[in-house]
Amino acid sequence: MYDSNGMVDEPVQVPFANTRPDHWPEYHEQSRFWSAVVEAESALQVPREMAIMSALGAMSVACQGWIDVRYPTGPRIQTPLMLLTLAESGERKTTVQNRFFAAITALNRKAVEVADERLNIYMSEHAVWKQEVRAWEGSLRKAIKNGDDTTSQKAKEALKQLREKEPVFPQRPRLLYDDTTPQALVQLLNDYSPHGCLLTSEANSVFSGRALQELDKLNTLWDGADVIVDRMTRPSFILSDARLTMALMTQPSVISRFLSKRGEEARGMGFLARFLVVKPKEMAGTRQTRRLGVLPRLDEFNHRVEELLTDSIIGIPSANQMTNEKQVVVFSASASQLWDEYSQGIENAMQENQPYFYYKDHASKLMENISRMAAILHYFEKEEGDISSDTLRFCYEFVLKCSQHFQRYLAGEPQVVSDANELAKTLLEWADNDGQKPYAFSTSLPQHLARGREFGFTMTDLKQYGPYRLRGRENDQRLREAVRLLQKMGNVKIKRHNQYTMRENIYGGPDLPALRNGVEYRVEALPFFDEQEYYRDPYARALVDASGYYLIKPE
């Protein structure tokens, strides 16, 4: 819906990550995608969300060469996904990935054989061609030396014709790549099919090795822009219209090491923000021993993948066929309206005191991931007409659930939150040194409630004696942002210019604070919002007390 100015009238509000539903959304039971996911969950005894991620990876590979998707607002984008599943060893990452990628793996094996055969034929033909060129070059040199113009002209004509008939380096089909660098990956996509997948169920080598030395190339591939490769010793080239799906699985410890070493760089350039991230529930130790029977739904899923990827004439993935003009998938009228409402809601969520204020890089990619996923699902399922509202709604709910996992397991704690936590610890230590007790009970208060510690400070105090990383002029902005966050959470109050007071229990009335500790963000040094209770003294007469205040529930 739109108002008189053409603006979205009722955007869909994005809830904070900690208040989003715990369950994953469900799709149409009769769809190939969903029936295969449910069958894998039951038969392979894996978390549903892990099966969904594996299915999406295979579907992305199958569809990426055939379709683009157009936003309701106009822009047209490509559809490959970047998927990351975090699971411990023993959670059957390889098992579920192998099942959903069975058709792709088989086709890739056949494609590599054909690629090798084509290369051998090319090398043989090119070797003969080079010999012919050398022979005529020898004739030309001899004719020039002897002053034989007739033979010289004949040699020149022969060389011209030969160069026009030089064997062309063959387009070699290939689908899958594993342990490779971005630079090598770009070269391989140029030499082989321009549509591929970086696939691994143990992405240790990817996140701890060479593959992420040039993250900008992977960003460019995801964006669909040209990758320009300039070299001094080898031919330069431009890789255009390449499509790369990334379907990665790895252990959380691998990601933790990566984040500690290169997380800031990867986050700063938007590499991590492009991923859909899932950390499935752990099931190792809870599964039952039973025989694995036939899996008809997974077989049907793989048949559809094979149908999309196979050239019916030669029986292997056809790079030429998939480089033709892509089909542009669009949203239906009702889905377009819903898309606008989702998009505006995510945009609003980047404002101050909203869920994505500290995650703008991530939030800016959400609607693109939602749109890509919706187009893939629509095309894979052979749905009639345009992308439906139901398909869009499922993709929105799934991507927002992945967003919660991104914030919790990949993005890490925002710097301002960790700064606020260190600041709160320091101020509480100062209160302890001042002789204050952790909880102050009083006969005038209910027995289960207590006041917290309280300490006054100035910015100058903090710059000189506060947490080391917030001291000095160079950290002034970080310090002020940390104080401001504690103000929003109701724990810091400004008394007058440069004079502040922090206390453990929240200042303000029942409609405060603007942000709730433990709900929107977690400052561990202070009591969470649900560990406090709003109290109004029935005998209070002063205006400041009549409105009530929060007290801590120590138990």
XYZ file of C-alpha atoms in Angstrom:
555
model
C 0.000 0.000 0.000
C 1.160 3.540 -0.731
C 0.269 6.961 0.622
C -0.480 10.044 -1.496
C 3.271 10.652 -1.963
C 3.892 7.189 -3.413
C 5.612 5.941 -0.235
C 5.037 2.551 1.352
C 2.197 3.073 3.834
C 2.559 -0.020 6.037
C 6.120 -1.393 6.095
C 6.609 -4.759 7.791
C 8.448 -4.101 11.047
C 11.609 -6.155 11.649
C 11.812 -7.464 15.224
C 15.077 -7.578 17.138
C 17.024 -10.819 16.668
C 16.459 -12.068 20.205
C 12.681 -11.675 19.880
C 12.228 -13.465 16.534
C 10.486 -16.866 16.480
C 12.670 -19.887 17.221
C 11.115 -22.071 14.519
C 12.062 -22.153 10.851
C 9.345 -21.397 8.277
C 7.700 -24.145 6.222
C 7.072 -24.221 2.472
C 4.461 -26.017 0.361
C 4.374 -29.681 1.335
C 3.915 -30.839 -2.276
C 6.941 -28.973 -3.664
C 10.038 -30.883 -4.818
C 12.218 -28.705 -2.600
C 10.243 -29.074 0.608
C 9.391 -32.757 0.283
C 13.101 -33.517 -0.269
C 14.027 -31.423 2.779
C 11.509 -33.200 5.016
C 12.620 -36.616 3.727
C 16.284 -35.800 4.356
C 15.497 -34.539 7.848
C 13.730 -37.781 8.731
C 15.803 -40.384 6.872
C 19.269 -38.887 7.403
C 18.399 -37.639 10.928
C 19.757 -34.139 10.370
C 18.368 -30.737 11.399
C 15.828 -29.375 8.951
C 17.735 -26.116 8.546
C 20.863 -28.020 7.456
C 18.826 -29.859 4.809
C 17.350 -26.547 3.610
C 20.808 -25.018 3.159
C 22.054 -28.026 1.183
C 18.963 -27.966 -1.016
C 19.316 -24.226 -1.650
C 22.946 -24.708 -2.681
C 22.054 -27.338 -5.276
C 19.080 -25.299 -6.528
C 21.238 -22.189 -6.846
C 23.746 -24.078 -9.001
C 20.976 -25.553 -11.151
C 19.188 -22.239 -11.759
C 21.934 -19.595 -11.763
C 22.759 -19.995 -15.467
C 19.171 -19.711 -16.630
C 17.529 -16.819 -14.766
C 17.821 -13.287 -13.468
C 15.285 -11.651 -11.176
C 13.850 -8.152 -11.459
C 13.007 -6.076 -8.389
C 9.549 -4.483 -8.294
C 11.464 -1.185 -8.193
C 13.171 -1.924 -11.540
C 16.768 -3.225 -11.167
C 17.623 -6.663 -12.569
C 20.062 -8.875 -10.673
C 21.536 -12.364 -10.941
C 20.535 -15.167 -8.569
C 23.508 -17.174 -7.101
C 23.565 -17.558 -3.303
C 26.402 -17.571 -0.786
C 25.536 -20.119 1.920
C 27.393 -20.948 5.139
C 26.429 -23.726 7.561
C 28.210 -23.935 10.929
C 28.133 -27.410 12.469
C 30.443 -29.509 14.607
C 32.134 -32.690 13.433
C 29.724 -35.633 13.561
C 26.640 -33.628 12.585
C 26.513 -35.302 9.125
C 27.415 -32.239 7.076
C 29.015 -34.324 4.331
C 26.172 -36.860 4.310
C 23.393 -34.356 3.688
C 25.426 -32.319 1.206
C 26.303 -35.423 -0.816
C 22.614 -36.368 -1.066
C 21.437 -33.016 -2.369
C 24.441 -32.585 -4.683
C 24.366 -36.165 -6.026
C 23.267 -35.169 -9.541
C 25.672 -32.217 -9.663
C 28.615 -34.331 -8.516
C 27.873 -37.002 -11.125
C 27.517 -34.398 -13.876
C 30.691 -32.674 -12.772
C 32.608 -35.962 -12.957
C 31.325 -36.537 -16.495
C 32.056 -32.923 -17.422
C 35.676 -33.184 -16.258
C 36.151 -36.278 -18.428
C 34.751 -34.459 -21.458
C 36.846 -31.384 -20.654
C 40.021 -33.488 -20.560
C 39.085 -35.164 -23.838
C 38.448 -31.802 -25.510
C 41.739 -30.459 -24.184
C 43.690 -33.456 -25.508
C 42.106 -33.046 -28.942
C 42.896 -29.339 -28.892
C 46.519 -29.882 -27.880
C 47.034 -32.454 -30.660
C 45.451 -30.220 -33.281
C 47.334 -27.183 -32.017
C 50.666 -29.055 -32.100
C 50.093 -29.978 -35.771
C 49.062 -26.401 -36.506
C 52.255 -25.049 -34.894
C 54.384 -27.399 -36.992
C 52.701 -26.144 -40.161
C 53.275 -22.547 -39.068
C 56.955 -23.224 -38.367
C 57.371 -24.947 -41.729
C 55.950 -21.995 -43.672
C 57.918 -19.541 -41.491
C 61.053 -21.469 -42.486
C 60.072 -21.263 -46.153
C 59.465 -17.528 -45.788
C 62.871 -16.909 -44.203
C 64.614 -18.935 -46.921
C 62.708 -17.151 -49.715
C 63.535 -13.722 -48.300
C 67.197 -14.720 -47.984
C 67.294 -15.937 -51.598
C 65.291 -13.013 -52.933
C 62.562 -15.352 -54.199
C 59.516 -13.036 -54.242
C 57.118 -15.677 -55.623
C 57.837 -18.207 -52.892
C 57.872 -15.418 -50.291
C 54.397 -14.249 -51.298
C 53.099 -17.821 -51.282
C 54.472 -18.365 -47.742
C 52.869 -15.149 -46.505
C 49.460 -16.169 -47.860
C 49.778 -19.619 -46.311
C 50.715 -18.157 -42.893
C 47.791 -15.733 -43.052
C 45.354 -18.568 -43.741
C 46.899 -20.722 -41.014
C 46.581 -18.008 -38.394
C 42.916 -17.597 -39.276
C 42.458 -21.353 -38.819
C 44.268 -21.655 -35.478
C 42.421 -24.227 -33.294
C 40.277 -22.448 -30.723
C 40.830 -23.294 -27.074
C 37.760 -25.372 -26.175
C 35.020 -24.282 -23.788
C 35.275 -26.992 -21.157
C 32.319 -27.801 -18.893
C 32.820 -27.877 -15.131
C 30.519 -27.264 -12.164
C 32.366 -27.709 -8.860
C 35.461 -26.212 -7.226
C 36.878 -26.838 -3.767
C 40.304 -25.793 -2.463
C 41.198 -22.806 -4.631
C 42.081 -19.133 -4.384
C 39.866 -16.352 -5.761
C 42.530 -15.596 -8.377
C 42.653 -19.221 -9.545
C 38.859 -19.469 -9.356
C 38.457 -16.511 -11.713
C 40.917 -18.110 -14.129
C 39.060 -21.435 -13.967
C 35.686 -19.782 -14.587
C 37.253 -18.101 -17.611
C 38.816 -21.338 -18.928
C 35.899 -23.623 -18.107
C 32.202 -22.824 -17.768
C 31.523 -19.308 -16.413
C 28.939 -20.837 -14.060
C 30.251 -22.797 -11.092
C 30.009 -23.611 -7.398
C 32.556 -23.405 -4.602
C 31.441 -26.460 -2.620
C 32.810 -28.041 0.534
C 31.417 -29.712 3.645
C 34.681 -29.011 5.494
C 35.577 -25.432 4.588
C 38.684 -25.371 6.793
C 40.912 -24.807 3.770
C 38.694 -21.980 2.555
C 38.512 -19.980 5.779
C 42.032 -20.674 6.976
C 43.902 -20.914 3.696
C 44.492 -19.096 0.475
C 40.938 -18.843 -0.850
C 40.111 -15.615 0.979
C 43.256 -13.649 0.217
C 41.383 -11.621 -2.390
C 37.881 -11.250 -1.030
C 37.036 -8.465 -3.457
C 36.956 -10.936 -6.374
C 34.347 -13.067 -4.590
C 32.312 -9.936 -3.868
C 32.477 -8.959 -7.540
C 31.381 -12.429 -8.663
C 28.378 -12.292 -6.294
C 27.460 -8.823 -7.542
C 27.554 -9.973 -11.170
C 30.057 -7.331 -12.271
C 32.999 -7.871 -14.626
C 36.189 -9.224 -13.073
C 39.168 -7.598 -14.819
C 42.438 -9.549 -14.643
C 45.581 -7.726 -15.811
C 48.825 -9.673 -16.032
C 52.380 -8.934 -17.159
C 53.483 -12.439 -18.200
C 50.179 -14.067 -19.240
C 47.250 -12.851 -21.374
C 44.901 -10.477 -19.582
C 41.144 -11.077 -19.730
C 37.754 -9.844 -18.554
C 35.406 -12.375 -16.960
C 31.851 -11.265 -17.744
C 28.467 -12.630 -16.684
C 29.994 -15.302 -14.452
C 27.775 -17.001 -11.874
C 29.228 -18.467 -8.670
C 27.306 -20.239 -5.915
C 29.142 -20.719 -2.616
C 27.830 -23.656 -0.566
C 30.135 -23.926 2.426
C 29.949 -25.955 5.612
C 32.476 -25.791 8.419
C 32.976 -26.090 12.149
C 32.299 -23.033 14.356
C 35.894 -23.087 15.643
C 37.178 -22.539 12.088
C 34.998 -19.445 11.744
C 36.091 -18.183 15.159
C 39.751 -18.339 14.103
C 38.954 -16.656 10.808
C 37.025 -13.857 12.521
C 39.868 -13.241 14.980
C 42.377 -12.889 12.119
C 40.454 -11.475 9.184
C 36.933 -10.841 10.439
C 37.266 -7.054 10.556
C 38.595 -6.962 6.986
C 35.929 -9.359 5.693
C 33.159 -7.487 7.475
C 34.439 -4.090 6.389
C 34.394 -4.943 2.683
C 30.968 -6.598 2.862
C 32.113 -10.175 2.215
C 30.430 -11.702 5.261
C 27.284 -9.603 4.786
C 26.485 -11.488 1.567
C 26.185 -14.886 3.275
C 23.052 -16.647 4.423
C 24.202 -18.222 7.688
C 22.756 -21.135 9.651
C 24.023 -22.835 12.804
C 21.775 -25.922 13.075
C 20.826 -27.519 16.358
C 23.186 -30.330 17.387
C 21.894 -33.882 16.938
C 25.006 -36.041 17.450
C 24.278 -38.546 20.225
C 20.490 -38.376 19.814
C 20.063 -40.294 16.540
C 18.688 -43.828 16.264
C 20.481 -46.646 14.438
C 18.362 -47.747 11.479
C 18.753 -48.875 7.894
C 18.498 -46.297 5.152
C 15.875 -47.189 2.554
C 15.038 -45.619 -0.780
C 14.673 -41.846 -0.846
C 12.198 -41.052 -3.654
C 11.805 -37.359 -2.822
C 15.557 -36.759 -2.890
C 15.757 -38.747 -6.130
C 13.048 -36.534 -7.641
C 14.890 -33.428 -6.415
C 18.124 -34.577 -8.065
C 16.264 -35.464 -11.248
C 15.061 -31.852 -11.489
C 18.623 -30.590 -10.875
C 19.925 -32.880 -13.609
C 17.161 -31.745 -15.952
C 18.202 -28.116 -15.522
C 21.937 -28.705 -15.895
C 22.140 -31.321 -18.624
C 22.376 -30.616 -22.337
C 19.936 -33.154 -23.778
C 22.133 -33.701 -26.864
C 25.556 -34.377 -25.344
C 24.474 -35.363 -21.821
C 26.783 -32.997 -19.884
C 26.498 -29.446 -18.516
C 26.497 -27.077 -21.460
C 28.327 -23.823 -20.833
C 27.288 -22.400 -24.199
C 23.634 -23.122 -23.594
C 23.658 -21.311 -20.254
C 25.422 -18.196 -21.527
C 22.469 -17.276 -23.715
C 20.089 -14.500 -22.678
C 18.687 -15.243 -19.227
C 14.988 -15.504 -18.481
C 13.944 -12.604 -16.257
C 11.721 -13.722 -13.380
C 9.423 -11.074 -11.876
C 7.106 -10.751 -8.889
C 3.321 -10.871 -9.127
C 1.318 -7.748 -8.286
C 0.515 -8.908 -4.746
C 4.098 -10.130 -4.197
C 5.428 -6.781 -5.470
C 3.351 -4.934 -2.886
C 4.570 -7.279 -0.153
C 8.158 -6.852 -1.409
C 7.842 -3.080 -0.977
C 6.558 -3.525 2.579
C 9.414 -5.882 3.467
C 11.995 -3.604 1.857
C 10.788 -0.504 3.688
C 10.654 -2.399 6.966
C 14.290 -3.460 6.605
C 15.276 0.082 5.652
C 13.518 1.439 8.753
C 15.294 -1.185 10.879
C 18.634 0.502 10.082
C 17.618 3.616 12.006
C 18.926 4.400 15.474
C 17.516 2.185 18.256
C 16.418 -0.363 15.625
C 17.604 -3.957 15.006
C 20.039 -3.238 12.157
C 21.514 0.059 13.330
C 24.861 -1.664 13.969
C 24.471 -4.106 11.048
C 23.781 -1.825 8.086
C 26.181 -3.710 5.795
C 24.297 -6.939 6.440
C 20.828 -5.385 6.268
C 21.534 -3.766 2.910
C 21.913 -7.244 1.329
C 18.812 -8.866 2.842
C 16.264 -7.953 0.165
C 18.687 -9.059 -2.540
C 19.108 -12.454 -0.889
C 15.343 -12.721 -0.402
C 14.730 -11.886 -4.073
C 17.382 -14.309 -5.325
C 16.040 -17.132 -3.198
C 12.458 -16.463 -4.295
C 13.435 -16.532 -7.984
C 15.373 -19.795 -7.573
C 12.511 -21.473 -5.725
C 9.951 -20.261 -8.267
C 11.953 -21.452 -11.273
C 13.052 -24.751 -9.728
C 9.460 -25.671 -8.870
C 8.182 -24.750 -12.366
C 5.567 -22.498 -10.795
C 3.085 -20.885 -13.180
C 3.145 -17.146 -13.759
C 5.216 -14.797 -11.610
C 6.713 -15.199 -8.140
C 3.850 -15.532 -5.660
C 3.321 -13.858 -2.299
C 3.581 -17.257 -0.573
C 7.008 -17.920 -2.069
C 8.217 -14.422 -1.187
C 6.853 -14.716 2.362
C 8.665 -18.019 2.957
C 11.943 -16.578 1.650
C 11.594 -13.434 3.785
C 10.992 -15.455 6.951
C 13.849 -17.842 6.174
C 16.358 -15.077 5.361
C 15.404 -13.141 8.513
C 15.978 -16.299 10.541
C 19.385 -16.650 8.856
C 19.946 -12.982 9.721
C 19.495 -13.835 13.387
C 22.189 -16.511 13.086
C 24.436 -14.068 11.208
C 24.185 -11.540 14.036
C 24.754 -14.157 16.707
C 27.413 -16.414 15.197
C 29.165 -14.557 12.381
C 28.959 -10.799 12.823
C 29.976 -10.964 16.451
C 29.129 -8.394 19.071
C 29.043 -4.807 17.761
C 32.066 -2.860 18.914
C 29.919 -0.321 20.739
C 28.331 -3.117 22.833
C 31.681 -4.582 23.887
C 32.895 -1.042 24.637
C 29.794 -0.364 26.757
C 30.354 -3.629 28.610
C 33.958 -2.704 29.467
C 32.841 0.770 30.520
C 30.126 -0.637 32.802
C 32.621 -3.042 34.409
C 35.001 -0.156 35.139
C 32.321 2.064 36.666
C 31.028 -0.774 38.859
C 34.585 -1.446 40.049
C 34.876 2.227 40.959
C 31.629 1.912 42.918
C 33.026 -1.171 44.726
C 36.183 0.765 45.626
C 33.914 3.463 46.981
C 32.518 0.947 49.486
C 29.154 0.263 47.832
C 27.531 -3.156 48.113
C 26.275 -5.015 45.007
C 22.642 -4.871 46.162
C 21.046 -2.401 48.557
C 17.945 -3.836 50.233
C 15.622 -1.625 52.249
C 12.683 -2.134 54.562
C 10.811 0.439 52.467
C 11.076 -1.793 49.406
C 9.548 -5.200 48.597
C 11.765 -7.990 49.935
C 12.621 -9.386 46.503
C 13.838 -6.049 45.072
C 17.026 -4.060 45.598
C 18.773 -0.946 44.350
C 22.025 -1.336 42.441
C 25.374 0.392 42.722
C 25.686 3.975 41.491
C 28.665 6.102 40.545
C 29.184 9.588 39.126
C 31.761 10.313 36.430
C 32.889 12.801 33.809
C 34.200 12.222 30.300
C 37.570 13.470 31.477
C 37.650 10.756 34.172
C 36.987 8.066 31.573
C 39.536 9.397 29.081
C 42.219 9.339 31.760
C 41.352 6.320 33.904
C 38.652 4.376 32.062
C 39.096 1.217 29.949
C 42.414 1.406 28.117
C 40.859 1.031 24.647
C 38.592 4.039 25.289
C 41.245 6.418 26.606
C 42.736 9.414 24.825
C 41.556 11.765 22.108
C 41.802 9.154 19.352
C 39.097 7.052 21.068
C 36.791 9.948 21.955
C 34.093 8.913 19.460
C 34.058 5.292 20.647
C 33.804 6.420 24.261
C 30.883 8.750 23.580
C 29.030 6.042 21.618
C 29.474 3.599 24.510
C 28.120 6.155 27.018
C 25.250 6.900 24.676
C 24.337 3.206 24.425
C 24.226 2.967 28.232
C 21.965 6.027 28.224
C 19.597 4.302 25.784
C 19.541 1.259 28.056
C 18.576 3.504 30.967
C 21.708 2.934 33.063
C 23.371 6.317 32.514
C 21.832 9.704 33.174
C 23.329 13.107 32.451
C 22.995 15.511 35.377
C 24.563 18.593 33.789
C 27.222 19.363 31.226
C 29.912 16.649 31.378
C 28.485 15.264 34.639
C 27.013 11.754 34.430
C 25.756 9.078 36.799
C 25.599 5.346 36.083
C 23.690 2.833 38.180
C 22.865 -0.834 37.811
C 19.095 -0.479 37.891
C 17.317 1.414 35.139
C 16.406 5.077 35.376
C 13.043 6.268 34.107
C 9.366 5.402 33.962
C 7.462 2.349 32.673
C 7.841 3.291 28.992
C 11.626 3.420 29.212
C 14.321 2.480 28.253
C 14.706 2.939 24.511
C 16.768 -0.281 24.339
C 16.393 -3.233 26.693
C 19.543 -4.933 27.885
C 19.462 -8.644 27.095
C 16.726 -8.209 24.481
C 18.136 -5.913 21.794
C 21.789 -6.078 22.883
C 23.634 -7.769 25.739
C 25.818 -5.766 28.145
C 26.763 -8.640 30.429
C 28.159 -6.457 33.231
C 24.698 -5.015 33.965
C 21.422 -6.728 34.938
C 19.248 -7.613 31.959
C 15.886 -5.960 31.493
C 13.952 -9.085 32.552
C 16.040 -9.251 35.749
C 14.468 -5.986 36.889
C 10.977 -4.983 37.908
C 9.187 -1.682 37.614
C 8.205 -0.419 41.058
C 6.015 2.466 42.093
C 6.019 3.472 45.749
C 2.362 3.807 46.820
C 3.337 6.388 49.467
C 5.564 8.551 47.274
C 4.523 12.181 46.998
C 7.434 13.818 45.217
C 6.911 14.096 41.493
C 10.231 12.381 40.768
C 9.191 9.294 42.761
C 5.514 9.260 41.871
C 6.288 7.984 38.366
C 8.109 4.950 39.752
C 11.443 3.330 38.832
C 13.096 -0.020 38.164
C 14.684 -2.233 40.818
C 16.831 -5.368 40.521
C 15.570 -8.875 41.285
C 18.807 -10.365 42.711
C 17.540 -13.944 42.681
